[in-house]
Amino acid sequence: MGTHSTFEVSTDERVTTVDITDRVAGRLPADASGTCTVFVKHTTAGISVNEAEPRLLDDIETVLAEIVPETGWNHDQLDGNADAHLRSMLLGRGVTVPVVDGEPDLGTWQSILLVECDGPRTRTVTVTCE
């Protein structure tokens, strides 16, 4: 039988990347082995697995801005955040991570990252293990 838990992440910038690996690991049952899905329950944030090196985190934000400009989108007529929706769509809302003995089985340089595209906000992240 699987487990399910949630936690919140607060951000303080419009576009920022937060390493949530330790928070995810803290939600895993000690005897878990299999997979877990990490999912952000929002349409303007994403989840990714990558290196949490500060310069790379800055590069992630830069490339998102270059791929998806801030203005000029039809949805902006509604609430001015179309770029955030489009950026998060490129990232995806979740990742599946292998788990061994209650720990994420990540590579040496891999971390689980929440990428905020429309902050500052408080985001809900779910961790579901099978």
GROMACS .gro file of N, CA and C in nm:
model
  390
    1MET      N    1   0.084  -0.117   0.000
    1MET     CA    2   0.000   0.000   0.000
    1MET      C    3   0.089   0.125   0.000
    2GLY      N    4   0.051   0.225  -0.075
    2GLY     CA    5   0.131   0.345  -0.088
    2GLY      C    6   0.108   0.445   0.023
    3THR      N    7   0.192   0.547   0.024
    3THR     CA    8   0.179   0.656   0.121
    3THR      C    9   0.165   0.787   0.045
    4HIS      N   10   0.107   0.884   0.112
    4HIS     CA   11   0.085   1.015   0.051
    4HIS      C   12   0.103   1.122   0.159
    5SER      N   13   0.183   1.224   0.128
    5SER     CA   14   0.199   1.336   0.222
    5SER      C   15   0.220   1.464   0.142
    6THR      N   16   0.205   1.575   0.211
    6THR     CA   17   0.223   1.706   0.147
    6THR      C   18   0.309   1.795   0.235
    7PHE      N   19   0.369   1.895   0.172
    7PHE     CA   20   0.437   2.001   0.245
    7PHE      C   21   0.427   2.128   0.163
    8GLU      N   22   0.453   2.240   0.227
    8GLU     CA   23   0.446   2.369   0.159
    8GLU      C   24   0.585   2.429   0.142
    9VAL      N   25   0.601   2.501   0.031
    9VAL     CA   26   0.724   2.573   0.001
    9VAL      C   27   0.687   2.717  -0.026
   10SER      N   28   0.745   2.810   0.048
   10SER     CA   29   0.722   2.953   0.026
   10SER      C   30   0.839   3.011  -0.050
   11THR      N   31   0.807   3.091  -0.151
   11THR     CA   32   0.911   3.157  -0.230
   11THR      C   33   0.901   3.307  -0.211
   12ASP      N   34   1.011   3.377  -0.238
   12ASP     CA   35   1.012   3.521  -0.217
   12ASP      C   36   1.048   3.601  -0.342
   13GLU      N   37   1.057   3.532  -0.456
   13GLU     CA   38   1.085   3.600  -0.583
   13GLU      C   39   0.988   3.549  -0.688
   14ARG      N   40   0.972   3.625  -0.796
   14ARG     CA   41   0.880   3.583  -0.903
   14ARG      C   42   0.928   3.454  -0.968
   15VAL      N   43   1.055   3.447  -1.005
   15VAL     CA   44   1.112   3.326  -1.063
   15VAL      C   45   1.231   3.286  -0.977
   16THR      N   46   1.223   3.166  -0.922
   16THR     CA   47   1.331   3.117  -0.836
   16THR      C   48   1.326   2.965  -0.832
   17THR      N   49   1.435   2.905  -0.792
   17THR     CA   50   1.445   2.759  -0.785
   17THR      C   51   1.485   2.720  -0.643
   18VAL      N   52   1.412   2.624  -0.586
   18VAL     CA   53   1.432   2.582  -0.448
   18VAL      C   54   1.464   2.432  -0.447
   19ASP      N   55   1.572   2.394  -0.381
   19ASP     CA   56   1.608   2.254  -0.364
   19ASP      C   57   1.518   2.194  -0.255
   20ILE      N   58   1.434   2.100  -0.292
   20ILE     CA   59   1.341   2.039  -0.196
   20ILE      C   60   1.376   1.892  -0.167
   21THR      N   61   1.495   1.850  -0.205
   21THR     CA   62   1.535   1.710  -0.189
   21THR      C   63   1.521   1.663  -0.045
   22ASP      N   64   1.572   1.737   0.050
   22ASP     CA   65   1.566   1.696   0.191
   22ASP      C   66   1.423   1.689   0.241
   23ARG      N   67   1.340   1.781   0.197
   23ARG     CA   68   1.200   1.780   0.240
   23ARG      C   69   1.126   1.659   0.185
   24VAL      N   70   1.157   1.623   0.059
   24VAL     CA   71   1.098   1.502   0.001
   24VAL      C   72   1.147   1.380   0.077
   25ALA      N   73   1.277   1.371   0.100
   25ALA     CA   74   1.334   1.257   0.171
   25ALA      C   75   1.269   1.241   0.309
   26GLY      N   76   1.239   1.351   0.374
   26GLY     CA   77   1.177   1.347   0.506
   26GLY      C   78   1.034   1.295   0.505
   27ARG      N   79   0.973   1.288   0.388
   27ARG     CA   80   0.835   1.237   0.375
   27ARG      C   81   0.830   1.090   0.338
   28LEU      N   82   0.946   1.029   0.313
   28LEU     CA   83   0.949   0.889   0.270
   28LEU      C   84   0.949   0.796   0.391
   29PRO      N   85   0.867   0.692   0.387
   29PRO     CA   86   0.872   0.593   0.495
   29PRO      C   87   1.010   0.527   0.502
   30ALA      N   88   1.056   0.496   0.621
   30ALA     CA   89   1.191   0.442   0.641
   30ALA      C   90   1.213   0.312   0.566
   31ASP      N   91   1.106   0.235   0.545
   31ASP     CA   92   1.121   0.106   0.478
   31ASP      C   93   1.080   0.111   0.330
   32ALA      N   94   1.060   0.229   0.276
   32ALA     CA   95   1.010   0.242   0.138
   32ALA      C   96   1.116   0.200   0.037
   33SER      N   97   1.073   0.122  -0.060
   33SER     CA   98   1.154   0.090  -0.177
   33SER      C   99   1.057   0.080  -0.294
   34GLY      N  100   1.093   0.139  -0.405
   34GLY     CA  101   1.004   0.144  -0.521
   34GLY      C  102   1.021   0.278  -0.589
   35THR      N  103   0.910   0.350  -0.601
   35THR     CA  104   0.916   0.484  -0.660
   35THR      C  105   0.831   0.580  -0.579
   36CYS      N  106   0.865   0.707  -0.591
   36CYS     CA  107   0.778   0.811  -0.537
   36CYS      C  108   0.758   0.916  -0.646
   37THR      N  109   0.642   0.974  -0.645
   37THR     CA  110   0.610   1.084  -0.735
   37THR      C  111   0.607   1.211  -0.654
   38VAL      N  112   0.678   1.311  -0.701
   38VAL     CA  113   0.680   1.444  -0.639
   38VAL      C  114   0.606   1.535  -0.734
   39PHE      N  115   0.500   1.600  -0.687
   39PHE     CA  116   0.409   1.674  -0.772
   39PHE      C  117   0.375   1.808  -0.708
   40VAL      N  118   0.381   1.916  -0.785
   40VAL     CA  119   0.339   2.047  -0.734
   40VAL      C  120   0.197   2.073  -0.784
   41LYS      N  121   0.108   2.112  -0.691
   41LYS     CA  122  -0.034   2.125  -0.720
   41LYS      C  123  -0.070   2.266  -0.769
   42HIS      N  124   0.005   2.314  -0.867
   42HIS     CA  125  -0.016   2.450  -0.918
   42HIS      C  126   0.017   2.454  -1.067
   43THR      N  127  -0.038   2.551  -1.137
   43THR     CA  128  -0.015   2.561  -1.281
   43THR      C  129   0.094   2.660  -1.319
   44THR      N  130   0.155   2.725  -1.220
   44THR     CA  131   0.261   2.821  -1.250
   44THR      C  132   0.390   2.791  -1.174
   45ALA      N  133   0.411   2.663  -1.145
   45ALA     CA  134   0.536   2.616  -1.085
   45ALA      C  135   0.565   2.478  -1.143
   46GLY      N  136   0.689   2.435  -1.135
   46GLY     CA  137   0.725   2.305  -1.188
   46GLY      C  138   0.820   2.232  -1.096
   47ILE      N  139   0.839   2.103  -1.125
   47ILE     CA  140   0.932   2.018  -1.051
   47ILE      C  141   1.030   1.959  -1.152
   48SER      N  142   1.157   1.956  -1.114
   48SER     CA  143   1.259   1.902  -1.202
   48SER      C  144   1.366   1.832  -1.118
   49VAL      N  145   1.443   1.746  -1.182
   49VAL     CA  146   1.560   1.685  -1.118
   49VAL      C  147   1.682   1.739  -1.193
   50ASN      N  148   1.770   1.804  -1.119
   50ASN     CA  149   1.892   1.858  -1.178
   50ASN      C  150   1.989   1.890  -1.066
   51GLU      N  151   2.101   1.945  -1.101
   51GLU     CA  152   2.202   1.985  -1.003
   51GLU      C  153   2.159   2.114  -0.935
   52ALA      N  154   2.180   2.124  -0.805
   52ALA     CA  155   2.140   2.242  -0.728
   52ALA      C  156   2.256   2.340  -0.708
   53GLU      N  157   2.344   2.347  -0.803
   53GLU     CA  158   2.457   2.440  -0.798
   53GLU      C  159   2.405   2.581  -0.825
   54PRO      N  160   2.437   2.681  -0.742
   54PRO     CA  161   2.377   2.814  -0.753
   54PRO      C  162   2.387   2.879  -0.891
   55ARG      N  163   2.498   2.865  -0.960
   55ARG     CA  164   2.508   2.927  -1.092
   55ARG      C  165   2.416   2.858  -1.192
   56LEU      N  166   2.400   2.727  -1.179
   56LEU     CA  167   2.307   2.655  -1.266
   56LEU      C  168   2.164   2.695  -1.237
   57LEU      N  169   2.132   2.715  -1.109
   57LEU     CA  170   1.997   2.760  -1.074
   57LEU      C  171   1.969   2.895  -1.138
   58ASP      N  172   2.066   2.985  -1.138
   58ASP     CA  173   2.050   3.113  -1.209
   58ASP      C  174   2.031   3.091  -1.358
   59ASP      N  175   2.106   2.996  -1.414
   59ASP     CA  176   2.095   2.966  -1.557
   59ASP      C  177   1.956   2.912  -1.592
   60ILE      N  178   1.898   2.832  -1.505
   60ILE     CA  179   1.763   2.780  -1.528
   60ILE      C  180   1.666   2.896  -1.542
   61GLU      N  181   1.675   2.991  -1.451
   61GLU     CA  182   1.587   3.108  -1.456
   61GLU      C  183   1.611   3.189  -1.583
   62THR      N  184   1.737   3.204  -1.622
   62THR     CA  185   1.771   3.279  -1.743
   62THR      C  186   1.716   3.212  -1.867
   63VAL      N  187   1.734   3.081  -1.879
   63VAL     CA  188   1.688   3.012  -1.999
   63VAL      C  189   1.535   3.014  -2.008
   64LEU      N  190   1.466   3.003  -1.895
   64LEU     CA  191   1.321   3.013  -1.899
   64LEU      C  192   1.276   3.149  -1.950
   65ALA      N  193   1.344   3.255  -1.907
   65ALA     CA  194   1.311   3.391  -1.954
   65ALA      C  195   1.341   3.407  -2.102
   66GLU      N  196   1.447   3.343  -2.150
   66GLU     CA  197   1.481   3.354  -2.292
   66GLU      C  198   1.385   3.274  -2.380
   67ILE      N  199   1.343   3.159  -2.334
   67ILE     CA  200   1.252   3.075  -2.412
   67ILE      C  201   1.111   3.134  -2.413
   68VAL      N  202   1.066   3.184  -2.298
   68VAL     CA  203   0.930   3.237  -2.285
   68VAL      C  204   0.938   3.381  -2.234
   69PRO      N  205   0.927   3.480  -2.322
   69PRO     CA  206   0.930   3.620  -2.280
   69PRO      C  207   0.815   3.652  -2.184
   70GLU      N  208   0.833   3.755  -2.103
   70GLU     CA  209   0.733   3.790  -2.002
   70GLU      C  210   0.603   3.843  -2.059
   71THR      N  211   0.608   3.912  -2.170
   71THR     CA  212   0.488   3.980  -2.220
   71THR      C  213   0.453   3.937  -2.362
   72GLY      N  214   0.331   3.978  -2.404
   72GLY     CA  215   0.286   3.954  -2.539
   72GLY      C  216   0.195   3.835  -2.555
   73TRP      N  217   0.142   3.781  -2.446
   73TRP     CA  218   0.060   3.662  -2.449
   73TRP      C  219  -0.088   3.697  -2.430
   74ASN      N  220  -0.177   3.625  -2.495
   74ASN     CA  221  -0.321   3.650  -2.485
   74ASN      C  222  -0.371   3.638  -2.341
   75HIS      N  223  -0.323   3.541  -2.268
   75HIS     CA  224  -0.369   3.519  -2.131
   75HIS      C  225  -0.337   3.638  -2.040
   76ASP      N  226  -0.238   3.718  -2.077
   76ASP     CA  227  -0.202   3.834  -1.996
   76ASP      C  228  -0.318   3.932  -1.980
   77GLN      N  229  -0.413   3.930  -2.074
   77GLN     CA  230  -0.531   4.016  -2.062
   77GLN      C  231  -0.615   3.979  -1.940
   78LEU      N  232  -0.604   3.855  -1.895
   78LEU     CA  233  -0.679   3.808  -1.779
   78LEU      C  234  -0.607   3.839  -1.648
   79ASP      N  235  -0.481   3.794  -1.635
   79ASP     CA  236  -0.414   3.815  -1.507
   79ASP      C  237  -0.263   3.836  -1.516
   80GLY      N  238  -0.209   3.856  -1.635
   80GLY     CA  239  -0.070   3.898  -1.648
   80GLY      C  240   0.036   3.795  -1.614
   81ASN      N  241   0.001   3.665  -1.616
   81ASN     CA  242   0.103   3.566  -1.581
   81ASN      C  243   0.112   3.452  -1.681
   82ALA      N  244   0.081   3.479  -1.806
   82ALA     CA  245   0.088   3.374  -1.908
   82ALA      C  246   0.227   3.314  -1.915
   83ASP      N  247   0.330   3.397  -1.902
   83ASP     CA  248   0.467   3.345  -1.909
   83ASP      C  249   0.491   3.238  -1.802
   84ALA      N  250   0.435   3.257  -1.684
   84ALA     CA  251   0.453   3.159  -1.576
   84ALA      C  252   0.385   3.027  -1.611
   85HIS      N  253   0.265   3.033  -1.667
   85HIS     CA  254   0.197   2.911  -1.709
   85HIS      C  255   0.277   2.836  -1.815
   86LEU      N  256   0.325   2.910  -1.913
   86LEU     CA  257   0.399   2.848  -2.023
   86LEU      C  258   0.533   2.791  -1.977
   87ARG      N  259   0.603   2.863  -1.889
   87ARG     CA  260   0.731   2.814  -1.837
   87ARG      C  261   0.711   2.686  -1.757
   88SER      N  262   0.609   2.684  -1.672
   88SER     CA  263   0.587   2.565  -1.590
   88SER      C  264   0.544   2.447  -1.675
   89MET      N  265   0.475   2.475  -1.786
   89MET     CA  266   0.436   2.367  -1.876
   89MET      C  267   0.560   2.300  -1.936
   90LEU      N  268   0.663   2.378  -1.967
   90LEU     CA  269   0.787   2.322  -2.019
   90LEU      C  270   0.858   2.235  -1.915
   91LEU      N  271   0.850   2.275  -1.790
   91LEU     CA  272   0.917   2.202  -1.682
   91LEU      C  273   0.843   2.074  -1.644
   92GLY      N  274   0.712   2.081  -1.643
   92GLY     CA  275   0.631   1.970  -1.594
   92GLY      C  276   0.599   1.989  -1.448
   93ARG      N  277   0.491   1.929  -1.403
   93ARG     CA  278   0.445   1.947  -1.265
   93ARG      C  279   0.500   1.844  -1.168
   94GLY      N  280   0.561   1.737  -1.221
   94GLY     CA  281   0.608   1.634  -1.130
   94GLY      C  282   0.718   1.548  -1.189
   95VAL      N  283   0.780   1.472  -1.099
   95VAL     CA  284   0.884   1.376  -1.137
   95VAL      C  285   0.861   1.248  -1.058
   96THR      N  286   0.906   1.137  -1.115
   96THR     CA  287   0.907   1.009  -1.046
   96THR      C  288   1.051   0.976  -1.012
   97VAL      N  289   1.074   0.942  -0.887
   97VAL     CA  290   1.209   0.918  -0.836
   97VAL      C  291   1.215   0.779  -0.775
   98PRO      N  292   1.320   0.701  -0.805
   98PRO     CA  293   1.335   0.573  -0.737
   98PRO      C  294   1.368   0.593  -0.589
   99VAL      N  295   1.322   0.500  -0.508
   99VAL     CA  296   1.345   0.504  -0.363
   99VAL      C  297   1.401   0.369  -0.321
  100VAL      N  298   1.508   0.372  -0.242
  100VAL     CA  299   1.568   0.250  -0.188
  100VAL      C  300   1.589   0.270  -0.037
  101ASP      N  301   1.534   0.181   0.041
  101ASP     CA  302   1.549   0.185   0.187
  101ASP      C  303   1.514   0.322   0.245
  102GLY      N  304   1.406   0.380   0.197
  102GLY     CA  305   1.356   0.506   0.253
  102GLY      C  306   1.428   0.631   0.209
  103GLU      N  307   1.515   0.620   0.108
  103GLU     CA  308   1.590   0.736   0.059
  103GLU      C  309   1.573   0.751  -0.092
  104PRO      N  310   1.565   0.876  -0.141
  104PRO     CA  311   1.563   0.894  -0.287
  104PRO      C  312   1.693   0.838  -0.345
  105ASP      N  313   1.681   0.758  -0.450
  105ASP     CA  314   1.798   0.697  -0.513
  105ASP      C  315   1.842   0.785  -0.630
  106LEU      N  316   1.899   0.900  -0.596
  106LEU     CA  317   1.941   0.999  -0.694
  106LEU      C  318   2.089   0.985  -0.726
  107GLY      N  319   2.128   1.036  -0.841
  107GLY     CA  320   2.269   1.038  -0.878
  107GLY      C  321   2.345   1.139  -0.793
  108THR      N  322   2.477   1.133  -0.802
  108THR     CA  323   2.565   1.216  -0.719
  108THR      C  324   2.527   1.363  -0.720
  109TRP      N  325   2.498   1.419  -0.835
  109TRP     CA  326   2.472   1.562  -0.847
  109TRP      C  327   2.325   1.595  -0.862
  110GLN      N  328   2.237   1.496  -0.849
  110GLN     CA  329   2.095   1.521  -0.870
  110GLN      C  330   2.025   1.567  -0.742
  111SER      N  331   1.937   1.665  -0.761
  111SER     CA  332   1.851   1.715  -0.655
  111SER      C  333   1.711   1.731  -0.712
  112ILE      N  334   1.613   1.731  -0.623
  112ILE     CA  335   1.474   1.756  -0.664
  112ILE      C  336   1.449   1.905  -0.643
  113LEU      N  337   1.409   1.972  -0.751
  113LEU     CA  338   1.395   2.117  -0.750
  113LEU      C  339   1.251   2.160  -0.775
  114LEU      N  340   1.205   2.256  -0.697
  114LEU     CA  341   1.080   2.325  -0.727
  114LEU      C  342   1.119   2.454  -0.800
  115VAL      N  343   1.062   2.475  -0.917
  115VAL     CA  344   1.090   2.597  -0.992
  115VAL      C  345   0.966   2.685  -0.988
  116GLU      N  346   0.978   2.795  -0.917
  116GLU     CA  347   0.870   2.893  -0.905
  116GLU      C  348   0.872   2.984  -1.027
  117CYS      N  349   0.757   3.000  -1.091
  117CYS     CA  350   0.748   3.084  -1.211
  117CYS      C  351   0.657   3.205  -1.192
  118ASP      N  352   0.589   3.215  -1.076
  118ASP     CA  353   0.493   3.324  -1.055
  118ASP      C  354   0.485   3.363  -0.908
  119GLY      N  355   0.599   3.380  -0.846
  119GLY     CA  356   0.602   3.411  -0.703
  119GLY      C  357   0.596   3.559  -0.678
  120PRO      N  358   0.613   3.595  -0.553
  120PRO     CA  359   0.624   3.504  -0.438
  120PRO      C  360   0.490   3.436  -0.408
  121ARG      N  361   0.501   3.310  -0.372
  121ARG     CA  362   0.382   3.229  -0.342
  121ARG      C  363   0.418   3.119  -0.242
  122THR      N  364   0.314   3.056  -0.190
  122THR     CA  365   0.329   2.934  -0.112
  122THR      C  366   0.273   2.821  -0.194
  123ARG      N  367   0.354   2.719  -0.218
  123ARG     CA  368   0.319   2.608  -0.305
  123ARG      C  369   0.301   2.481  -0.225
  124THR      N  370   0.206   2.398  -0.266
  124THR     CA  371   0.184   2.269  -0.205
  124THR      C  372   0.246   2.161  -0.291
  125VAL      N  373   0.331   2.079  -0.230
  125VAL     CA  374   0.400   1.970  -0.298
  125VAL      C  375   0.350   1.840  -0.237
  126THR      N  376   0.316   1.743  -0.323
  126THR     CA  377   0.276   1.612  -0.273
  126THR      C  378   0.385   1.511  -0.303
  127VAL      N  379   0.398   1.414  -0.212
  127VAL     CA  380   0.492   1.304  -0.228
  127VAL      C  381   0.409   1.176  -0.210
  128THR      N  382   0.401   1.098  -0.318
  128THR     CA  383   0.325   0.975  -0.316
  128THR      C  384   0.419   0.860  -0.347
  129CYS      N  385   0.424   0.761  -0.258
  129CYS     CA  386   0.514   0.646  -0.275
  129CYS      C  387   0.432   0.521  -0.305
  130GLU      N  388   0.485   0.441  -0.393
  130GLU     CA  389   0.425   0.312  -0.428
  130GLU      C  390   0.523   0.202  -0.400
   0.00000   0.00000   0.00000
